[in-house]
PDB file of C-alpha atoms in Angstrom:
ATOM      1  CA  MET A   1       8.951  31.402  37.100  1.00 60.00           C
ATOM      2  CA  LEU A   2       7.244  34.667  36.195  1.00 66.00           C
ATOM      3  CA  ARG A   3       9.998  36.573  37.961  1.00 71.00           C
ATOM      4  CA  GLY A   4      12.599  34.878  35.796  1.00 67.00           C
ATOM      5  CA  ARG A   5      10.595  35.550  32.645  1.00 64.00           C
ATOM      6  CA  ARG A   6      10.442  39.233  33.583  1.00 69.00           C
ATOM      7  CA  LYS A   7      14.215  39.254  33.985  1.00 67.00           C
ATOM      8  CA  GLY A   8      14.634  37.855  30.482  1.00 64.00           C
ATOM      9  CA  VAL A   9      15.146  34.163  31.216  1.00 65.00           C
ATOM     10  CA  VAL A  10      14.235  32.045  28.187  1.00 60.00           C
ATOM     11  CA  CYS A  11      11.793  29.194  28.784  1.00 64.00           C
ATOM     12  CA  LYS A  12      12.887  25.565  28.439  1.00 61.00           C
ATOM     13  CA  SER A  13      11.134  24.906  25.130  1.00 58.00           C
ATOM     14  CA  GLU A  14      12.648  27.988  23.489  1.00 56.00           C
ATOM     15  CA  SER A  15      16.151  27.339  24.818  1.00 55.00           C
ATOM     16  CA  TYR A  16      16.359  23.889  23.226  1.00 56.00           C
ATOM     17  CA  ALA A  17      18.247  25.211  20.196  1.00 51.00           C
ATOM     18  CA  ASP A  18      21.120  26.244  22.454  1.00 51.00           C
ATOM     19  CA  ARG A  19      21.196  22.898  24.323  1.00 60.00           C
ATOM     20  CA  GLY A  20      20.611  20.377  21.536  1.00 71.00           C
ATOM     21  CA  LYS A  21      23.211  19.284  19.024  1.00 80.00           C
ATOM     22  CA  LEU A  22      20.774  19.667  16.126  1.00 82.00           C
ATOM     23  CA  THR A  23      18.657  22.730  15.582  1.00 84.00           C
ATOM     24  CA  LYS A  24      14.900  22.519  15.058  1.00 84.00           C
ATOM     25  CA  VAL A  25      15.343  23.068  11.325  1.00 86.00           C
ATOM     26  CA  GLU A  26      17.859  20.227  11.126  1.00 86.00           C
ATOM     27  CA  GLU A  27      15.594  17.903  13.103  1.00 87.00           C
ATOM     28  CA  GLU A  28      12.681  18.784  10.819  1.00 88.00           C
ATOM     29  CA  TYR A  29      14.852  17.922   7.819  1.00 89.00           C
ATOM     30  CA  LEU A  30      15.720  14.612   9.490  1.00 90.00           C
ATOM     31  CA  ARG A  31      12.003  13.839   9.993  1.00 89.00           C
ATOM     32  CA  GLU A  32      11.267  14.564   6.336  1.00 90.00           C
ATOM     33  CA  TRP A  33      14.105  12.247   5.305  1.00 89.00           C
ATOM     34  CA  MET A  34      12.697   9.492   7.520  1.00 89.00           C
ATOM     35  CA  ASP A  35       9.222   9.971   6.017  1.00 87.00           C
ATOM     36  CA  ASP A  36      10.618   9.777   2.481  1.00 87.00           C
ATOM     37  CA  MET A  37      12.556   6.600   3.234  1.00 85.00           C
ATOM     38  CA  THR A  38       9.494   5.016   4.864  1.00 83.00           C
ATOM     39  CA  TYR A  39       7.333   5.930   1.857  1.00 80.00           C
ATOM     40  CA  LEU A  40       9.838   4.182  -0.424  1.00 76.00           C
ATOM     41  CA  GLY A  41       9.613   1.039   1.698  1.00 74.00           C
ATOM     42  CA  LEU A  42      13.073   1.526   3.239  1.00 79.00           C
ATOM     43  CA  ALA A  43      12.226   2.453   6.811  1.00 81.00           C
ATOM     44  CA  PRO A  44      15.472   3.617   8.498  1.00 86.00           C
ATOM     45  CA  GLN A  45      16.835   1.843  11.531  1.00 87.00           C
ATOM     46  CA  LYS A  46      18.353   3.496  14.589  1.00 88.00           C
ATOM     47  CA  LEU A  47      21.846   3.157  13.157  1.00 88.00           C
ATOM     48  CA  HIS A  48      20.771   4.873   9.921  1.00 89.00           C
ATOM     49  CA  ILE A  49      19.162   7.765  11.821  1.00 89.00           C
ATOM     50  CA  ARG A  50      22.252   8.203  13.963  1.00 90.00           C
ATOM     51  CA  ASN A  51      24.557   8.176  10.932  1.00 90.00           C
ATOM     52  CA  MET A  52      22.319  10.735   9.216  1.00 89.00           C
ATOM     53  CA  ALA A  53      22.461  12.999  12.283  1.00 89.00           C
ATOM     54  CA  ASP A  54      26.249  12.633  12.402  1.00 88.00           C
ATOM     55  CA  GLY A  55      26.380  13.533   8.719  1.00 87.00           C
ATOM     56  CA  ILE A  56      24.381  16.710   9.363  1.00 85.00           C
ATOM     57  CA  LEU A  57      26.774  17.671  12.156  1.00 85.00           C
ATOM     58  CA  ALA A  58      29.787  16.879   9.986  1.00 83.00           C
ATOM     59  CA  GLY A  59      28.490  19.267   7.328  1.00 80.00           C
ATOM     60  CA  ARG A  60      28.962  22.237   9.597  1.00 75.00           C
ATOM     61  CA  ALA A  61      32.041  24.439   9.461  1.00 62.00           C
ATOM     62  CA  ASN A  62      33.386  23.262  12.810  1.00 65.00           C
ATOM     63  CA  THR A  63      36.953  22.011  12.958  1.00 57.00           C
ATOM     64  CA  THR A  64      36.290  19.337  15.570  1.00 62.00           C
ATOM     65  CA  PRO A  65      33.809  16.639  14.449  1.00 64.00           C
ATOM     66  CA  ILE A  66      30.732  16.324  16.670  1.00 78.00           C
ATOM     67  CA  THR A  67      28.654  13.170  16.953  1.00 82.00           C
ATOM     68  CA  VAL A  68      25.392  12.437  18.716  1.00 85.00           C
ATOM     69  CA  GLY A  69      25.313  10.245  21.805  1.00 83.00           C
ATOM     70  CA  ASN A  70      24.157   6.661  22.194  1.00 86.00           C
ATOM     71  CA  LYS A  71      20.733   7.677  23.548  1.00 88.00           C
ATOM     72  CA  TRP A  72      20.174  10.530  21.110  1.00 88.00           C
ATOM     73  CA  VAL A  73      17.862   8.551  18.795  1.00 88.00           C
ATOM     74  CA  ASP A  74      15.662   7.478  21.729  1.00 88.00           C
ATOM     75  CA  ASN A  75      15.465  11.054  23.012  1.00 87.00           C
ATOM     76  CA  PHE A  76      14.704  12.287  19.503  1.00 87.00           C
ATOM     77  CA  LYS A  77      11.855   9.795  19.254  1.00 86.00           C
ATOM     78  CA  ALA A  78      10.526  10.923  22.658  1.00 85.00           C
ATOM     79  CA  ARG A  79      10.574  14.571  21.540  1.00 82.00           C
ATOM     80  CA  SER A  80       8.750  13.703  18.318  1.00 81.00           C
ATOM     81  CA  GLY A  81       5.351  12.342  19.240  1.00 77.00           C
ATOM     82  CA  ASN A  82       4.459  11.166  15.706  1.00 77.00           C
ATOM     83  CA  LEU A  83       7.383   8.748  15.336  1.00 80.00           C
ATOM     84  CA  LYS A  84       6.766   5.055  15.949  1.00 78.00           C
ATOM     85  CA  VAL A  85       9.041   2.034  15.999  1.00 76.00           C
ATOM     86  CA  ARG A  86       7.979  -1.321  14.604  1.00 74.00           C
ATOM     87  CA  LEU A  87       9.717  -4.602  13.940  1.00 73.00           C
ATOM     88  CA  SER A  88      11.031  -5.162  10.442  1.00 72.00           C
ATOM     89  CA  ARG A  89       9.845  -8.236   8.575  1.00 74.00           C
ATOM     90  CA  PRO A  90      11.783 -10.028   5.855  1.00 76.00           C
ATOM     91  CA  LYS A  91      10.300  -9.776   2.382  1.00 75.00           C
ATOM     92  CA  ASP A  92       9.085 -12.925   0.692  1.00 81.00           C
ATOM     93  CA  ARG A  93      11.507 -14.518  -1.766  1.00 82.00           C
ATOM     94  CA  LYS A  94       8.876 -14.659  -4.522  1.00 81.00           C
ATOM     95  CA  ARG A  95       8.242 -10.923  -4.177  1.00 78.00           C
ATOM     96  CA  LEU A  96      11.967 -10.205  -4.397  1.00 77.00           C
ATOM     97  CA  LEU A  97      12.280 -12.279  -7.555  1.00 78.00           C
ATOM     98  CA  ALA A  98       9.210 -10.593  -9.069  1.00 76.00           C
ATOM     99  CA  GLU A  99      10.603  -7.077  -8.578  1.00 76.00           C
ATOM    100  CA  ASN A 100      12.063  -6.944 -12.063  1.00 76.00           C
ATOM    101  CA  PRO A 101      11.960  -3.531 -13.815  1.00 78.00           C
ATOM    102  CA  GLU A 102      11.531  -5.163 -17.233  1.00 80.00           C
ATOM    103  CA  ILE A 103       8.498  -7.175 -16.073  1.00 75.00           C
ATOM    104  CA  MET A 104       6.945  -4.104 -14.428  1.00 77.00           C
ATOM    105  CA  ALA A 105       7.538  -1.969 -17.535  1.00 80.00           C
ATOM    106  CA  GLU A 106       5.864  -4.601 -19.723  1.00 79.00           C
ATOM    107  CA  TRP A 107       2.898  -4.741 -17.340  1.00 76.00           C
ATOM    108  CA  PHE A 108       2.336  -0.970 -17.421  1.00 78.00           C
ATOM    109  CA  ARG A 109       2.766  -0.955 -21.200  1.00 80.00           C
ATOM    110  CA  LEU A 110      -0.065  -3.490 -21.534  1.00 76.00           C
ATOM    111  CA  VAL A 111      -2.273  -1.494 -19.161  1.00 74.00           C
ATOM    112  CA  ARG A 112      -1.616   1.752 -21.043  1.00 75.00           C
ATOM    113  CA  ARG A 113      -2.312   0.108 -24.394  1.00 75.00           C
ATOM    114  CA  THR A 114      -5.516  -1.476 -23.094  1.00 69.00           C
ATOM    115  CA  ILE A 115      -6.836   1.805 -21.682  1.00 68.00           C
ATOM    116  CA  HIS A 116      -6.074   3.950 -24.744  1.00 68.00           C
ATOM    117  CA  THR A 117      -7.347   1.475 -27.360  1.00 64.00           C
ATOM    118  CA  PRO A 118     -10.917   2.094 -28.617  1.00 59.00           C
ATOM    119  CA  PRO A 119     -13.492  -0.593 -27.781  1.00 56.00           C
ATOM    120  CA  GLY A 120     -13.971  -3.278 -30.411  1.00 56.00           C
ATOM    121  CA  SER A 121     -10.527  -2.890 -31.972  1.00 56.00           C
ATOM    122  CA  PRO A 122      -7.889  -5.643 -31.764  1.00 52.00           C
ATOM    123  CA  VAL A 123      -5.830  -5.131 -28.624  1.00 49.00           C
ATOM    124  CA  SER A 124      -3.401  -7.272 -26.714  1.00 42.00           C
ATOM    125  CA  GLY A 125      -6.062  -7.875 -24.080  1.00 41.00           C
ATOM    126  CA  ASP A 126      -8.171 -10.081 -26.383  1.00 43.00           C
ATOM    127  CA  ALA A 127      -7.810 -13.770 -25.585  1.00 40.00           C
ATOM    128  CA  GLU A 128      -8.240 -14.799 -29.250  1.00 45.00           C
ATOM    129  CA  LEU A 129      -5.362 -12.632 -30.444  1.00 42.00           C
ATOM    130  CA  ASP A 130      -2.884 -13.146 -27.621  1.00 52.00           C
ATOM    131  CA  PRO A 131      -3.340 -16.275 -25.465  1.00 51.00           C
ATOM    132  CA  GLU A 132      -0.365 -15.338 -23.265  1.00 53.00           C
ATOM    133  CA  THR A 133      -1.933 -12.078 -22.101  1.00 54.00           C
ATOM    134  CA  PRO A 134      -2.446 -12.019 -18.320  1.00 55.00           C
ATOM    135  CA  LYS A 135      -5.994 -12.586 -17.139  1.00 60.00           C
ATOM    136  CA  ASN A 136      -6.188  -9.296 -15.229  1.00 58.00           C
ATOM    137  CA  ILE A 137      -5.401  -7.354 -18.427  1.00 60.00           C
ATOM    138  CA  LYS A 138      -8.328  -9.068 -20.139  1.00 61.00           C
ATOM    139  CA  GLU A 139     -10.553  -8.234 -17.176  1.00 63.00           C
ATOM    140  CA  LEU A 140      -9.424  -4.609 -17.323  1.00 63.00           C
ATOM    141  CA  HIS A 141     -10.388  -4.379 -20.998  1.00 62.00           C
ATOM    142  CA  ARG A 142     -13.743  -6.082 -20.322  1.00 64.00           C
ATOM    143  CA  HIS A 143     -14.590  -3.696 -17.475  1.00 63.00           C
ATOM    144  CA  ARG A 144     -13.603  -0.729 -19.615  1.00 64.00           C
ATOM    145  CA  ASP A 145     -15.985  -1.868 -22.371  1.00 66.00           C
ATOM    146  CA  ILE A 146     -18.770  -2.252 -19.797  1.00 64.00           C
ATOM    147  CA  THR A 147     -18.129   1.264 -18.490  1.00 64.00           C
ATOM    148  CA  ASP A 148     -18.171   2.732 -22.021  1.00 65.00           C
ATOM    149  CA  LYS A 149     -21.516   1.057 -22.753  1.00 67.00           C
ATOM    150  CA  LEU A 150     -23.003   2.426 -19.528  1.00 61.00           C
ATOM    151  CA  PHE A 151     -21.898   5.971 -20.321  1.00 62.00           C
ATOM    152  CA  ALA A 152     -23.183   5.622 -23.877  1.00 66.00           C
ATOM    153  CA  SER A 153     -26.650   4.751 -22.542  1.00 64.00           C
ATOM    154  CA  GLY A 154     -27.209   8.421 -21.662  1.00 61.00           C
ATOM    155  CA  ASP A 155     -27.922   8.075 -17.931  1.00 57.00           C
ATOM    156  CA  ALA A 156     -25.116   9.920 -16.136  1.00 53.00           C
ATOM    157  CA  SER A 157     -26.375   9.426 -12.582  1.00 59.00           C
ATOM    158  CA  PRO A 158     -23.413   8.077 -10.528  1.00 59.00           C
ATOM    159  CA  ARG A 159     -25.612   5.869  -8.359  1.00 61.00           C
ATOM    160  CA  VAL A 160     -27.410   4.327 -11.342  1.00 62.00           C
ATOM    161  CA  LEU A 161     -24.122   3.784 -13.181  1.00 59.00           C
ATOM    162  CA  GLN A 162     -22.611   2.098 -10.155  1.00 62.00           C
ATOM    163  CA  ARG A 163     -25.618  -0.198  -9.714  1.00 64.00           C
ATOM    164  CA  ARG A 164     -25.688  -1.154 -13.404  1.00 62.00           C
ATOM    165  CA  TYR A 165     -21.939  -1.719 -13.405  1.00 59.00           C
ATOM    166  CA  HIS A 166     -22.094  -4.161 -10.501  1.00 63.00           C
ATOM    167  CA  GLN A 167     -25.064  -5.921 -12.105  1.00 64.00           C
ATOM    168  CA  SER A 168     -23.189  -6.327 -15.388  1.00 61.00           C
ATOM    169  CA  ILE A 169     -20.013  -7.795 -13.849  1.00 57.00           C
ATOM    170  CA  LYS A 170     -21.864 -10.022 -11.409  1.00 60.00           C
ATOM    171  CA  ARG A 171     -21.269 -13.682 -12.124  1.00 48.00           C
ATOM    172  CA  ASN A 172     -23.305 -16.635 -10.964  1.00 41.00           C
ATOM    173  CA  PRO A 173     -21.089 -19.269  -9.311  1.00 42.00           C
ATOM    174  CA  ARG A 174     -20.924 -22.438 -11.343  1.00 41.00           C
ATOM    175  CA  LYS A 175     -21.870 -25.680  -9.608  1.00 43.00           C
ATOM    176  CA  THR A 176     -19.014 -28.094  -9.911  1.00 41.00           C
ATOM    177  CA  ARG A 177     -19.437 -31.817 -10.307  1.00 45.00           C
ATOM    178  CA  ALA A 178     -18.006 -32.488  -6.848  1.00 46.00           C
ATOM    179  CA  THR A 179     -20.485 -30.071  -5.276  1.00 48.00           C
ATOM    180  CA  GLY A 180     -23.382 -31.808  -7.033  1.00 49.00           C
ATOM    181  CA  GLN A 181     -22.191 -35.215  -5.878  1.00 50.00           C
ATOM    182  CA  ARG A 182     -21.921 -34.022  -2.278  1.00 50.00           C
ATOM    183  CA  LYS A 183     -25.429 -32.584  -2.398  1.00 51.00           C
ATOM    184  CA  CYS A 184     -26.755 -35.815  -3.932  1.00 52.00           C
ATOM    185  CA  ARG A 185     -25.132 -37.960  -1.229  1.00 56.00           C
ATOM    186  CA  PHE A 186     -26.446 -35.626   1.477  1.00 52.00           C
ATOM    187  CA  ALA A 187     -29.990 -35.847   0.072  1.00 54.00           C
ATOM    188  CA  GLN A 188     -29.780 -39.644  -0.111  1.00 56.00           C
ATOM    189  CA  SER A 189     -28.594 -39.851   3.489  1.00 57.00           C
ATOM    190  CA  GLN A 190     -31.438 -37.594   4.602  1.00 55.00           C
ATOM    191  CA  ARG A 191     -34.007 -39.738   2.769  1.00 55.00           C
ATOM    192  CA  GLY A 192     -32.508 -42.909   4.266  1.00 55.00           C
ATOM    193  CA  ALA A 193     -32.645 -41.453   7.773  1.00 50.00           C
ATOM    194  CA  SER A 194     -36.274 -40.378   7.376  1.00 51.00           C
ATOM    195  CA  LYS A 195     -37.185 -43.840   6.007  1.00 50.00           C
ATOM    196  CA  LYS A 196     -35.669 -45.554   9.057  1.00 47.00           C
ATOM    197  CA  ILE A 197     -37.567 -43.232  11.380  1.00 47.00           C
ATOM    198  CA  ASN A 198     -40.840 -44.010   9.603  1.00 48.00           C
ATOM    199  CA  GLU A 199     -40.198 -47.767   9.859  1.00 50.00           C
ATOM    200  CA  ILE A 200     -39.648 -47.473  13.607  1.00 48.00           C
TER     201      ILE A 200
END
């Protein structure tokens, strides 16, 4: 091996550009494209990767079109250690119907208006002014008012602010009527059981 290196033989890792159909720069571009598609929620399949590689080869100035082989995607995955394959899952029908740009734009408009409106002024997040406002928008406005009051108190310690914030939004769970009835029946059964034991 050292004798060949002294004679000018290129090592296997460095000679890949001459043996592979795509250069290292082209493969790096293909990886970036795959990362971008995955970030957008459109993870490419093997057929998409192969078509993209064929498109890169077709963009060259060669007269004869070159295409990658059937096993090229698997070999490309083996060369790239950070690529993983996972099964695709169908998206829920309710989520597909909810992906409406108009609904999303209205949601962000309400959030932006709630954040930039001074506390105490009439905003769309108030339940008395707009009954159809979503509940999470009202909660966002309420938490923002709590945060403003904490900062106005003068204590800027992050730990103290965090503790006071959690204390202010903490809610005591309300006891429902059904829960009270179950507890009452359980207490009556316990008293009846203890009475029978005492009689024995």
